[in-house]
C-alpha cells in the first residue's frame, strides 16, 4: 500500500532515547486517513505518541469493508526505498505487482513480503472478481543502514509456522516466536505474529525481554495485559517482558509486533525511508522523472505522483513526541 496522505510531512524516527525500558501499557489511538475515494484506514504508526516499535515503522489497519459492488483496493504503481512492506489479510485478497516482475495474489494469513532495498515500485489491487470483504493490515519495517541498499525482491509464503496454546493459534509472520521461525527474510531482530484467540481464552505469550512490543487489535474483544484493546487500536508495551497475559471475551484477532529498539535515526517521508532530507528529495525526484524505481507492468492505470515535499527543515523528534 502507499501512503496516500497528501499532507505528508517528513519525520525523523528511531534512536534509543525514547524506548521505554520497562513494561508499560500505553494505548495508541488511530488516526483516520482517507485512501482514495472509498477506503479509510486507521493509522497506528507513526502515531502522535510513538513513531516506531522495534524496526516496525508504519502500521495501517483497514476494514472489514464490504467491497462486493466496488473496485476495492486500487493502489497505482508507487515507489519504496529503505524498507520492507508486509501485507497481512484476515479477509479478501490483494493482487501484488512489482518492478522485479512479481505477480502474486496474497490471501488471508499468507505473507506478502516486499523488500524494497534501494528502490522498487509496486501496485496493489483487489482482483476481479473478489471476495465481499476486505480486512487487513499494511506494515513497514525499516531496514538498518547495513542492508538498506540490498537488491529489491518479493517473497510470498503461504505456509507459515504456528505456535499454539489453549485458545490461541499464533501464526509467525516474521522473525521468531517461542521457537517457531518465519521463512520471511529479516534484517534486524524483530517479530510479527498473528494471534487468533477463541472466546474465553486466557493464556500467556512468551516474549523476549530485550524487545519492545505492541499489540494491534484487528477484531473482537481482547484484553492485553489487562487492558481492553478495541479493534483499530494498539497497545504499546515497552521492553522488559518475559511474557504477555492475553484474554479474549469473544473470538479475537490481534497482531503482535516487536523488535530490538531501532537505534538508527531514520527520515521517513511518503513511501521512503532514508537518512537525510537530501536523500528523500533525490528519491522523490527520481520517481517523478521515472528513473531508479523500475516499471510495474499490467496495472490498469497510471502511476501515483509523489506529493509535494514541504519546504521545512527536518527536526529530529525521536521515537515519541
Ligand atoms: Mn506500497
mmCIF file of C-alpha atoms and ligand atoms in Angstrom:
data_model
loop_
_atom_site.group_PDB
_atom_site.id
_atom_site.type_symbol
_atom_site.label_atom_id
_atom_site.label_comp_id
_atom_site.label_asym_id
_atom_site.label_seq_id
_atom_site.Cartn_x
_atom_site.Cartn_y
_atom_site.Cartn_z
ATOM 1 C CA UNK A 1 0.000 0.000 0.000
ATOM 2 C CA UNK A 2 1.060 3.593 -0.479
ATOM 3 C CA UNK A 3 0.980 6.408 1.951
ATOM 4 C CA UNK A 4 -1.630 8.482 0.123
ATOM 5 C CA UNK A 5 -1.615 11.236 2.701
ATOM 6 C CA UNK A 6 -1.443 14.445 0.659
ATOM 7 C CA UNK A 7 -0.134 16.353 3.644
ATOM 8 C CA UNK A 8 2.832 14.024 4.013
ATOM 9 C CA UNK A 9 5.470 15.714 6.125
ATOM 10 C CA UNK A 10 8.941 14.318 6.722
ATOM 11 C CA UNK A 11 9.554 12.812 10.123
ATOM 12 C CA UNK A 12 12.724 11.725 11.833
ATOM 13 C CA UNK A 13 12.276 8.490 13.771
ATOM 14 C CA UNK A 14 14.408 5.936 15.533
ATOM 15 C CA UNK A 15 17.120 6.278 18.125
ATOM 16 C CA UNK A 16 17.253 4.736 21.542
ATOM 17 C CA UNK A 17 16.344 7.826 23.573
ATOM 18 C CA UNK A 18 12.613 7.261 23.766
ATOM 19 C CA UNK A 19 12.376 3.498 24.053
ATOM 20 C CA UNK A 20 10.599 2.574 27.256
ATOM 21 C CA UNK A 21 12.903 0.132 29.017
ATOM 22 C CA UNK A 22 10.205 -1.083 31.414
ATOM 23 C CA UNK A 23 6.882 -2.771 30.768
ATOM 24 C CA UNK A 24 4.243 -0.117 30.137
ATOM 25 C CA UNK A 25 0.649 -0.074 28.874
ATOM 26 C CA UNK A 26 0.308 2.839 26.502
ATOM 27 C CA UNK A 27 -2.884 2.820 24.426
ATOM 28 C CA UNK A 28 -2.397 4.375 20.982
ATOM 29 C CA UNK A 29 -5.429 5.757 19.150
ATOM 30 C CA UNK A 30 -5.586 5.520 15.385
ATOM 31 C CA UNK A 31 -5.522 8.445 13.011
ATOM 32 C CA UNK A 32 -8.136 8.050 10.288
ATOM 33 C CA UNK A 33 -6.632 8.508 6.839
ATOM 34 C CA UNK A 34 -8.608 8.578 3.612
ATOM 35 C CA UNK A 35 -7.128 6.349 0.897
ATOM 36 C CA UNK A 36 -8.733 7.197 -2.413
ATOM 37 C CA UNK A 37 -12.468 7.826 -2.506
ATOM 38 C CA UNK A 38 -13.962 4.932 -0.621
ATOM 39 C CA UNK A 39 -11.322 3.465 1.652
ATOM 40 C CA UNK A 40 -10.491 4.735 5.094
ATOM 41 C CA UNK A 41 -7.606 3.274 7.064
ATOM 42 C CA UNK A 42 -6.676 3.570 10.699
ATOM 43 C CA UNK A 43 -3.018 4.573 11.082
ATOM 44 C CA UNK A 44 -1.351 3.358 14.275
ATOM 45 C CA UNK A 45 2.275 4.083 13.338
ATOM 46 C CA UNK A 46 3.692 6.626 13.053
ATOM 47 C CA UNK A 47 1.491 7.965 15.827
ATOM 48 C CA UNK A 48 1.461 11.248 17.696
ATOM 49 C CA UNK A 49 2.580 9.386 20.754
ATOM 50 C CA UNK A 50 5.018 6.904 19.197
ATOM 51 C CA UNK A 51 6.782 6.501 15.890
ATOM 52 C CA UNK A 52 8.372 3.051 15.920
ATOM 53 C CA UNK A 53 8.176 -0.308 17.672
ATOM 54 C CA UNK A 54 11.492 -2.034 17.034
ATOM 55 C CA UNK A 55 12.035 -1.687 13.283
ATOM 56 C CA UNK A 56 8.248 -1.520 12.666
ATOM 57 C CA UNK A 57 7.761 1.998 11.356
ATOM 58 C CA UNK A 58 4.318 2.027 9.739
ATOM 59 C CA UNK A 59 1.064 0.275 10.622
ATOM 60 C CA UNK A 60 -2.259 0.776 8.826
ATOM 61 C CA UNK A 61 -5.351 -1.273 9.725
ATOM 62 C CA UNK A 62 -8.202 -1.346 7.194
ATOM 63 C CA UNK A 63 -11.637 -2.911 7.054
ATOM 64 C CA UNK A 64 -13.517 -5.111 7.305
ATOM 65 C CA UNK A 65 -15.065 -3.297 4.325
ATOM 66 C CA UNK A 66 -17.850 -4.632 2.127
ATOM 67 C CA UNK A 67 -16.452 -4.230 -1.399
ATOM 68 C CA UNK A 68 -18.899 -6.569 -3.171
ATOM 69 C CA UNK A 69 -20.064 -3.852 -5.548
ATOM 70 C CA UNK A 70 -16.892 -1.776 -5.504
ATOM 71 C CA UNK A 71 -13.452 -1.976 -7.081
ATOM 72 C CA UNK A 72 -11.948 -2.393 -3.597
ATOM 73 C CA UNK A 73 -8.255 -1.702 -3.164
ATOM 74 C CA UNK A 74 -6.769 0.140 -6.128
ATOM 75 C CA UNK A 75 -3.318 1.458 -5.315
ATOM 76 C CA UNK A 76 -1.481 2.518 -8.504
ATOM 77 C CA UNK A 77 2.266 1.958 -9.034
ATOM 78 C CA UNK A 78 4.293 3.852 -6.437
ATOM 79 C CA UNK A 79 7.876 3.633 -5.163
ATOM 80 C CA UNK A 80 9.505 2.437 -1.940
ATOM 81 C CA UNK A 81 13.015 2.798 -0.562
ATOM 82 C CA UNK A 82 14.788 1.635 2.589
ATOM 83 C CA UNK A 83 12.031 -0.612 3.931
ATOM 84 C CA UNK A 84 10.114 -3.881 3.732
ATOM 85 C CA UNK A 85 6.348 -3.964 3.294
ATOM 86 C CA UNK A 86 4.274 -6.682 4.961
ATOM 87 C CA UNK A 87 0.786 -7.359 3.610
ATOM 88 C CA UNK A 88 -1.413 -9.245 6.070
ATOM 89 C CA UNK A 89 -5.025 -10.127 5.418
ATOM 90 C CA UNK A 90 -7.858 -11.525 7.529
ATOM 91 C CA UNK A 91 -10.419 -11.305 4.700
ATOM 92 C CA UNK A 92 -10.224 -10.897 0.932
ATOM 93 C CA UNK A 93 -7.217 -10.914 -1.345
ATOM 94 C CA UNK A 94 -4.740 -8.470 -2.822
ATOM 95 C CA UNK A 95 -3.048 -8.770 -6.199
ATOM 96 C CA UNK A 96 0.554 -7.556 -5.992
ATOM 97 C CA UNK A 97 2.664 -6.469 -8.973
ATOM 98 C CA UNK A 98 6.163 -5.026 -8.732
ATOM 99 C CA UNK A 99 9.090 -3.779 -10.767
ATOM 100 C CA UNK A 100 11.047 -7.015 -10.237
ATOM 101 C CA UNK A 101 8.334 -8.781 -12.266
ATOM 102 C CA UNK A 102 6.338 -10.262 -9.363
ATOM 103 C CA UNK A 103 2.670 -11.018 -9.921
ATOM 104 C CA UNK A 104 1.163 -12.601 -6.810
ATOM 105 C CA UNK A 105 -2.233 -12.880 -5.172
ATOM 106 C CA UNK A 106 -1.916 -12.672 -1.388
ATOM 107 C CA UNK A 107 -4.669 -14.360 0.632
ATOM 108 C CA UNK A 108 -5.650 -14.362 4.321
ATOM 109 C CA UNK A 109 -2.839 -15.384 6.680
ATOM 110 C CA UNK A 110 -0.294 -15.587 3.858
ATOM 111 C CA UNK A 111 2.817 -13.434 3.979
ATOM 112 C CA UNK A 112 3.421 -10.952 1.182
ATOM 113 C CA UNK A 113 6.849 -9.539 1.998
ATOM 114 C CA UNK A 114 8.411 -6.959 -0.294
ATOM 115 C CA UNK A 115 11.958 -5.816 0.394
ATOM 116 C CA UNK A 116 12.435 -2.521 -1.394
ATOM 117 C CA UNK A 117 16.121 -2.244 -0.628
ATOM 118 C CA UNK A 118 17.478 0.687 -2.631
ATOM 119 C CA UNK A 119 14.444 1.018 -4.932
ATOM 120 C CA UNK A 120 11.286 -0.790 -6.003
ATOM 121 C CA UNK A 121 7.852 0.148 -7.272
ATOM 122 C CA UNK A 122 4.630 -1.829 -6.952
ATOM 123 C CA UNK A 123 0.862 -1.736 -7.267
ATOM 124 C CA UNK A 124 -1.811 -3.419 -5.158
ATOM 125 C CA UNK A 125 -5.368 -4.097 -6.233
ATOM 126 C CA UNK A 126 -8.386 -6.177 -5.369
ATOM 127 C CA UNK A 127 -8.564 -8.817 -8.109
ATOM 128 C CA UNK A 128 -11.689 -9.161 -10.254
ATOM 129 C CA UNK A 129 -13.755 -10.962 -9.159
ATOM 130 C CA UNK A 130 -13.020 -10.612 -5.446
ATOM 131 C CA UNK A 131 -14.443 -11.661 -2.106
ATOM 132 C CA UNK A 132 -17.100 -9.491 -0.483
ATOM 133 C CA UNK A 133 -14.976 -8.455 2.498
ATOM 134 C CA UNK A 134 -11.548 -6.857 2.661
ATOM 135 C CA UNK A 135 -9.815 -6.716 6.033
ATOM 136 C CA UNK A 136 -6.117 -6.432 6.690
ATOM 137 C CA UNK A 137 -3.066 -4.571 7.805
ATOM 138 C CA UNK A 138 -0.237 -2.987 5.911
ATOM 139 C CA UNK A 139 3.038 -2.711 7.783
ATOM 140 C CA UNK A 140 6.507 -1.396 7.037
ATOM 141 C CA UNK A 141 9.789 -2.482 8.550
ATOM 142 C CA UNK A 142 12.699 -0.012 8.381
ATOM 143 C CA UNK A 143 15.894 -1.549 7.009
ATOM 144 C CA UNK A 144 19.085 -0.957 9.006
ATOM 145 C CA UNK A 145 21.826 1.026 7.278
ATOM 146 C CA UNK A 146 23.928 -2.071 6.554
ATOM 147 C CA UNK A 147 21.142 -3.614 4.455
ATOM 148 C CA UNK A 148 19.072 -0.769 3.134
ATOM 149 C CA UNK A 149 20.651 -0.839 -0.318
ATOM 150 C CA UNK A 150 20.038 -4.566 -0.963
ATOM 151 C CA UNK A 151 18.554 -5.729 -4.256
ATOM 152 C CA UNK A 152 14.776 -5.375 -4.263
ATOM 153 C CA UNK A 153 12.853 -8.661 -4.008
ATOM 154 C CA UNK A 154 9.423 -10.080 -3.165
ATOM 155 C CA UNK A 155 8.619 -13.176 -1.122
ATOM 156 C CA UNK A 156 5.318 -14.975 -0.768
ATOM 157 C CA UNK A 157 4.872 -17.589 1.965
ATOM 158 C CA UNK A 158 1.513 -19.349 2.183
ATOM 159 C CA UNK A 159 2.628 -21.851 4.807
ATOM 160 C CA UNK A 160 3.799 -20.096 7.961
ATOM 161 C CA UNK A 161 4.717 -21.762 11.272
ATOM 162 C CA UNK A 162 2.288 -21.755 14.190
ATOM 163 C CA UNK A 163 2.552 -21.640 17.942
ATOM 164 C CA UNK A 164 -0.458 -22.985 19.783
ATOM 165 C CA UNK A 165 -1.761 -22.815 23.344
ATOM 166 C CA UNK A 166 -5.281 -23.444 24.677
ATOM 167 C CA UNK A 167 -7.500 -20.911 22.900
ATOM 168 C CA UNK A 168 -4.603 -19.432 20.912
ATOM 169 C CA UNK A 169 -3.195 -20.030 17.450
ATOM 170 C CA UNK A 170 -0.261 -17.724 16.723
ATOM 171 C CA UNK A 171 0.978 -17.521 13.155
ATOM 172 C CA UNK A 172 4.574 -16.339 12.931
ATOM 173 C CA UNK A 173 4.670 -13.731 10.175
ATOM 174 C CA UNK A 174 8.247 -12.523 10.585
ATOM 175 C CA UNK A 175 11.064 -13.408 12.958
ATOM 176 C CA UNK A 176 10.725 -15.949 15.745
ATOM 177 C CA UNK A 177 8.130 -16.618 18.423
ATOM 178 C CA UNK A 178 8.538 -19.336 21.059
ATOM 179 C CA UNK A 179 10.957 -21.281 18.848
ATOM 180 C CA UNK A 180 8.899 -21.061 15.648
ATOM 181 C CA UNK A 181 10.687 -19.194 12.847
ATOM 182 C CA UNK A 182 9.088 -17.476 9.867
ATOM 183 C CA UNK A 183 10.718 -18.136 6.478
ATOM 184 C CA UNK A 184 10.460 -14.409 5.654
ATOM 185 C CA UNK A 185 13.801 -12.629 5.376
ATOM 186 C CA UNK A 186 14.533 -10.133 8.148
ATOM 187 C CA UNK A 187 17.394 -7.660 8.504
ATOM 188 C CA UNK A 188 17.154 -6.816 12.212
ATOM 189 C CA UNK A 189 15.959 -8.754 15.280
ATOM 190 C CA UNK A 190 12.176 -8.475 15.241
ATOM 191 C CA UNK A 191 8.926 -10.423 15.388
ATOM 192 C CA UNK A 192 5.493 -10.129 13.859
ATOM 193 C CA UNK A 193 2.760 -12.628 14.731
ATOM 194 C CA UNK A 194 -0.950 -13.019 14.149
ATOM 195 C CA UNK A 195 -2.761 -14.053 17.341
ATOM 196 C CA UNK A 196 -6.107 -15.782 16.820
ATOM 197 C CA UNK A 197 -7.874 -16.150 20.183
ATOM 198 C CA UNK A 198 -11.085 -18.048 20.796
ATOM 199 C CA UNK A 199 -13.785 -16.793 23.158
ATOM 200 C CA UNK A 200 -12.800 -17.428 26.761
ATOM 201 C CA UNK A 201 -9.111 -17.910 26.004
ATOM 202 C CA UNK A 202 -6.726 -16.972 28.767
ATOM 203 C CA UNK A 203 -3.061 -17.506 28.079
ATOM 204 C CA UNK A 204 0.458 -16.138 28.414
ATOM 205 C CA UNK A 205 2.604 -15.491 25.372
ATOM 206 C CA UNK A 206 6.377 -15.859 25.873
ATOM 207 C CA UNK A 207 8.295 -12.665 24.987
ATOM 208 C CA UNK A 208 11.926 -11.572 24.687
ATOM 209 C CA UNK A 209 12.749 -9.016 27.419
ATOM 210 C CA UNK A 210 15.225 -7.243 25.099
ATOM 211 C CA UNK A 211 12.498 -6.446 22.562
ATOM 212 C CA UNK A 212 9.940 -3.685 22.754
ATOM 213 C CA UNK A 213 6.412 -4.739 21.781
ATOM 214 C CA UNK A 214 2.996 -3.520 20.778
ATOM 215 C CA UNK A 215 -0.269 -5.348 20.083
ATOM 216 C CA UNK A 216 -2.704 -4.231 17.385
ATOM 217 C CA UNK A 217 -6.318 -5.369 17.671
ATOM 218 C CA UNK A 218 -7.973 -6.277 14.378
ATOM 219 C CA UNK A 219 -11.206 -7.812 15.650
ATOM 220 C CA UNK A 220 -13.075 -8.990 18.728
ATOM 221 C CA UNK A 221 -12.851 -8.209 22.417
ATOM 222 C CA UNK A 222 -9.446 -8.901 23.871
ATOM 223 C CA UNK A 223 -7.561 -7.809 26.977
ATOM 224 C CA UNK A 224 -3.823 -7.410 26.624
ATOM 225 C CA UNK A 225 -2.027 -7.336 29.979
ATOM 226 C CA UNK A 226 -5.428 -6.490 31.473
ATOM 227 C CA UNK A 227 -6.129 -3.585 29.120
ATOM 228 C CA UNK A 228 -9.151 -3.828 26.812
ATOM 229 C CA UNK A 229 -7.874 -3.137 23.283
ATOM 230 C CA UNK A 230 -10.577 -2.353 20.731
ATOM 231 C CA UNK A 231 -10.260 -3.197 17.028
ATOM 232 C CA UNK A 232 -8.271 -0.499 15.268
ATOM 233 C CA UNK A 233 -6.239 0.499 18.299
ATOM 234 C CA UNK A 234 -2.817 -0.567 19.507
ATOM 235 C CA UNK A 235 -1.277 -1.058 22.936
ATOM 236 C CA UNK A 236 2.427 -0.209 23.301
ATOM 237 C CA UNK A 237 4.038 -2.484 25.870
ATOM 238 C CA UNK A 238 7.645 -1.259 26.280
ATOM 239 C CA UNK A 239 10.550 -3.637 26.956
ATOM 240 C CA UNK A 240 11.496 -5.959 29.795
ATOM 241 C CA UNK A 241 8.717 -8.506 29.486
ATOM 242 C CA UNK A 242 9.188 -12.268 29.521
ATOM 243 C CA UNK A 243 5.502 -12.991 28.910
ATOM 244 C CA UNK A 244 2.276 -11.271 27.962
ATOM 245 C CA UNK A 245 -1.125 -12.104 29.504
ATOM 246 C CA UNK A 246 -3.912 -12.342 26.906
ATOM 247 C CA UNK A 247 -7.630 -12.829 27.480
ATOM 248 C CA UNK A 248 -10.473 -12.928 24.987
ATOM 249 C CA UNK A 249 -14.155 -12.218 25.771
ATOM 250 C CA UNK A 250 -15.067 -13.112 22.168
ATOM 251 C CA UNK A 251 -13.161 -14.616 19.268
ATOM 252 C CA UNK A 252 -10.464 -12.035 18.631
ATOM 253 C CA UNK A 253 -7.715 -11.279 16.131
ATOM 254 C CA UNK A 254 -4.571 -9.471 17.277
ATOM 255 C CA UNK A 255 -1.178 -8.728 15.812
ATOM 256 C CA UNK A 256 1.949 -8.812 17.961
ATOM 257 C CA UNK A 257 4.740 -6.532 16.728
ATOM 258 C CA UNK A 258 8.112 -6.363 18.409
ATOM 259 C CA UNK A 259 11.797 -5.996 17.956
ATOM 260 C CA UNK A 260 15.077 -4.726 19.287
ATOM 261 C CA UNK A 261 14.778 -0.965 19.675
ATOM 262 C CA UNK A 262 15.857 0.546 16.351
ATOM 263 C CA UNK A 263 18.908 2.611 17.244
ATOM 264 C CA UNK A 264 19.477 4.356 13.928
ATOM 265 C CA UNK A 265 17.761 7.643 13.297
ATOM 266 C CA UNK A 266 15.743 7.483 10.094
ATOM 267 C CA UNK A 267 13.935 10.044 7.973
ATOM 268 C CA UNK A 268 10.512 8.878 6.795
ATOM 269 C CA UNK A 269 8.525 10.694 4.157
ATOM 270 C CA UNK A 270 5.741 9.442 1.880
ATOM 271 C CA UNK A 271 6.858 5.935 0.849
ATOM 272 C CA UNK A 272 10.551 6.381 1.561
ATOM 273 C CA UNK A 273 12.834 5.660 4.489
ATOM 274 C CA UNK A 274 16.188 7.410 4.248
ATOM 275 C CA UNK A 275 18.782 9.007 6.448
ATOM 276 C CA UNK A 276 18.662 12.642 5.327
ATOM 277 C CA UNK A 277 16.356 15.204 3.793
ATOM 278 C CA UNK A 278 18.575 15.324 0.687
ATOM 279 C CA UNK A 279 18.257 11.588 0.179
ATOM 280 C CA UNK A 280 14.463 11.850 0.339
ATOM 281 C CA UNK A 281 14.485 14.768 -2.122
ATOM 282 C CA UNK A 282 16.591 12.689 -4.535
ATOM 283 C CA UNK A 283 14.267 9.684 -4.265
ATOM 284 C CA UNK A 284 11.243 11.871 -4.924
ATOM 285 C CA UNK A 285 12.908 13.443 -7.972
ATOM 286 C CA UNK A 286 13.923 10.003 -9.298
ATOM 287 C CA UNK A 287 10.338 8.764 -9.038
ATOM 288 C CA UNK A 288 8.956 11.863 -10.718
ATOM 289 C CA UNK A 289 11.428 11.540 -13.617
ATOM 290 C CA UNK A 290 10.888 7.793 -13.982
ATOM 291 C CA UNK A 291 14.388 6.675 -13.033
ATOM 292 C CA UNK A 292 15.701 4.149 -10.481
ATOM 293 C CA UNK A 293 12.368 2.621 -9.383
ATOM 294 C CA UNK A 294 11.688 0.485 -12.460
ATOM 295 C CA UNK A 295 8.383 -0.287 -14.118
ATOM 296 C CA UNK A 296 5.250 -2.088 -12.923
ATOM 297 C CA UNK A 297 3.640 -3.971 -15.792
ATOM 298 C CA UNK A 298 -0.034 -4.838 -16.161
ATOM 299 C CA UNK A 299 -1.665 -2.342 -13.834
ATOM 300 C CA UNK A 300 -4.693 -0.759 -15.466
ATOM 301 C CA UNK A 301 -3.948 2.898 -14.810
ATOM 302 C CA UNK A 302 -1.246 5.478 -14.331
ATOM 303 C CA UNK A 303 1.481 5.858 -11.724
ATOM 304 C CA UNK A 304 0.928 7.602 -8.429
ATOM 305 C CA UNK A 305 2.596 11.018 -8.432
ATOM 306 C CA UNK A 306 4.606 11.993 -5.371
ATOM 307 C CA UNK A 307 3.095 14.710 -3.186
ATOM 308 C CA UNK A 308 4.994 17.977 -2.798
ATOM 309 C CA UNK A 309 7.844 17.889 -0.329
ATOM 310 C CA UNK A 310 7.144 20.686 2.146
ATOM 311 C CA UNK A 311 9.953 23.226 2.462
ATOM 312 C CA UNK A 312 10.512 22.588 6.150
ATOM 313 C CA UNK A 313 13.736 21.821 7.899
ATOM 314 C CA UNK A 314 13.782 18.384 9.446
ATOM 315 C CA UNK A 315 13.734 18.417 13.196
ATOM 316 C CA UNK A 316 14.773 15.213 14.875
ATOM 317 C CA UNK A 317 11.900 14.235 17.116
ATOM 318 C CA UNK A 318 12.880 10.761 18.141
ATOM 319 C CA UNK A 319 10.602 7.827 18.701
ATOM 320 C CA UNK A 320 7.935 9.758 20.604
ATOM 321 C CA UNK A 321 6.998 13.392 20.886
HETATM 322 MN MN1 LIG B 1 3.349 0.304 -1.163
#
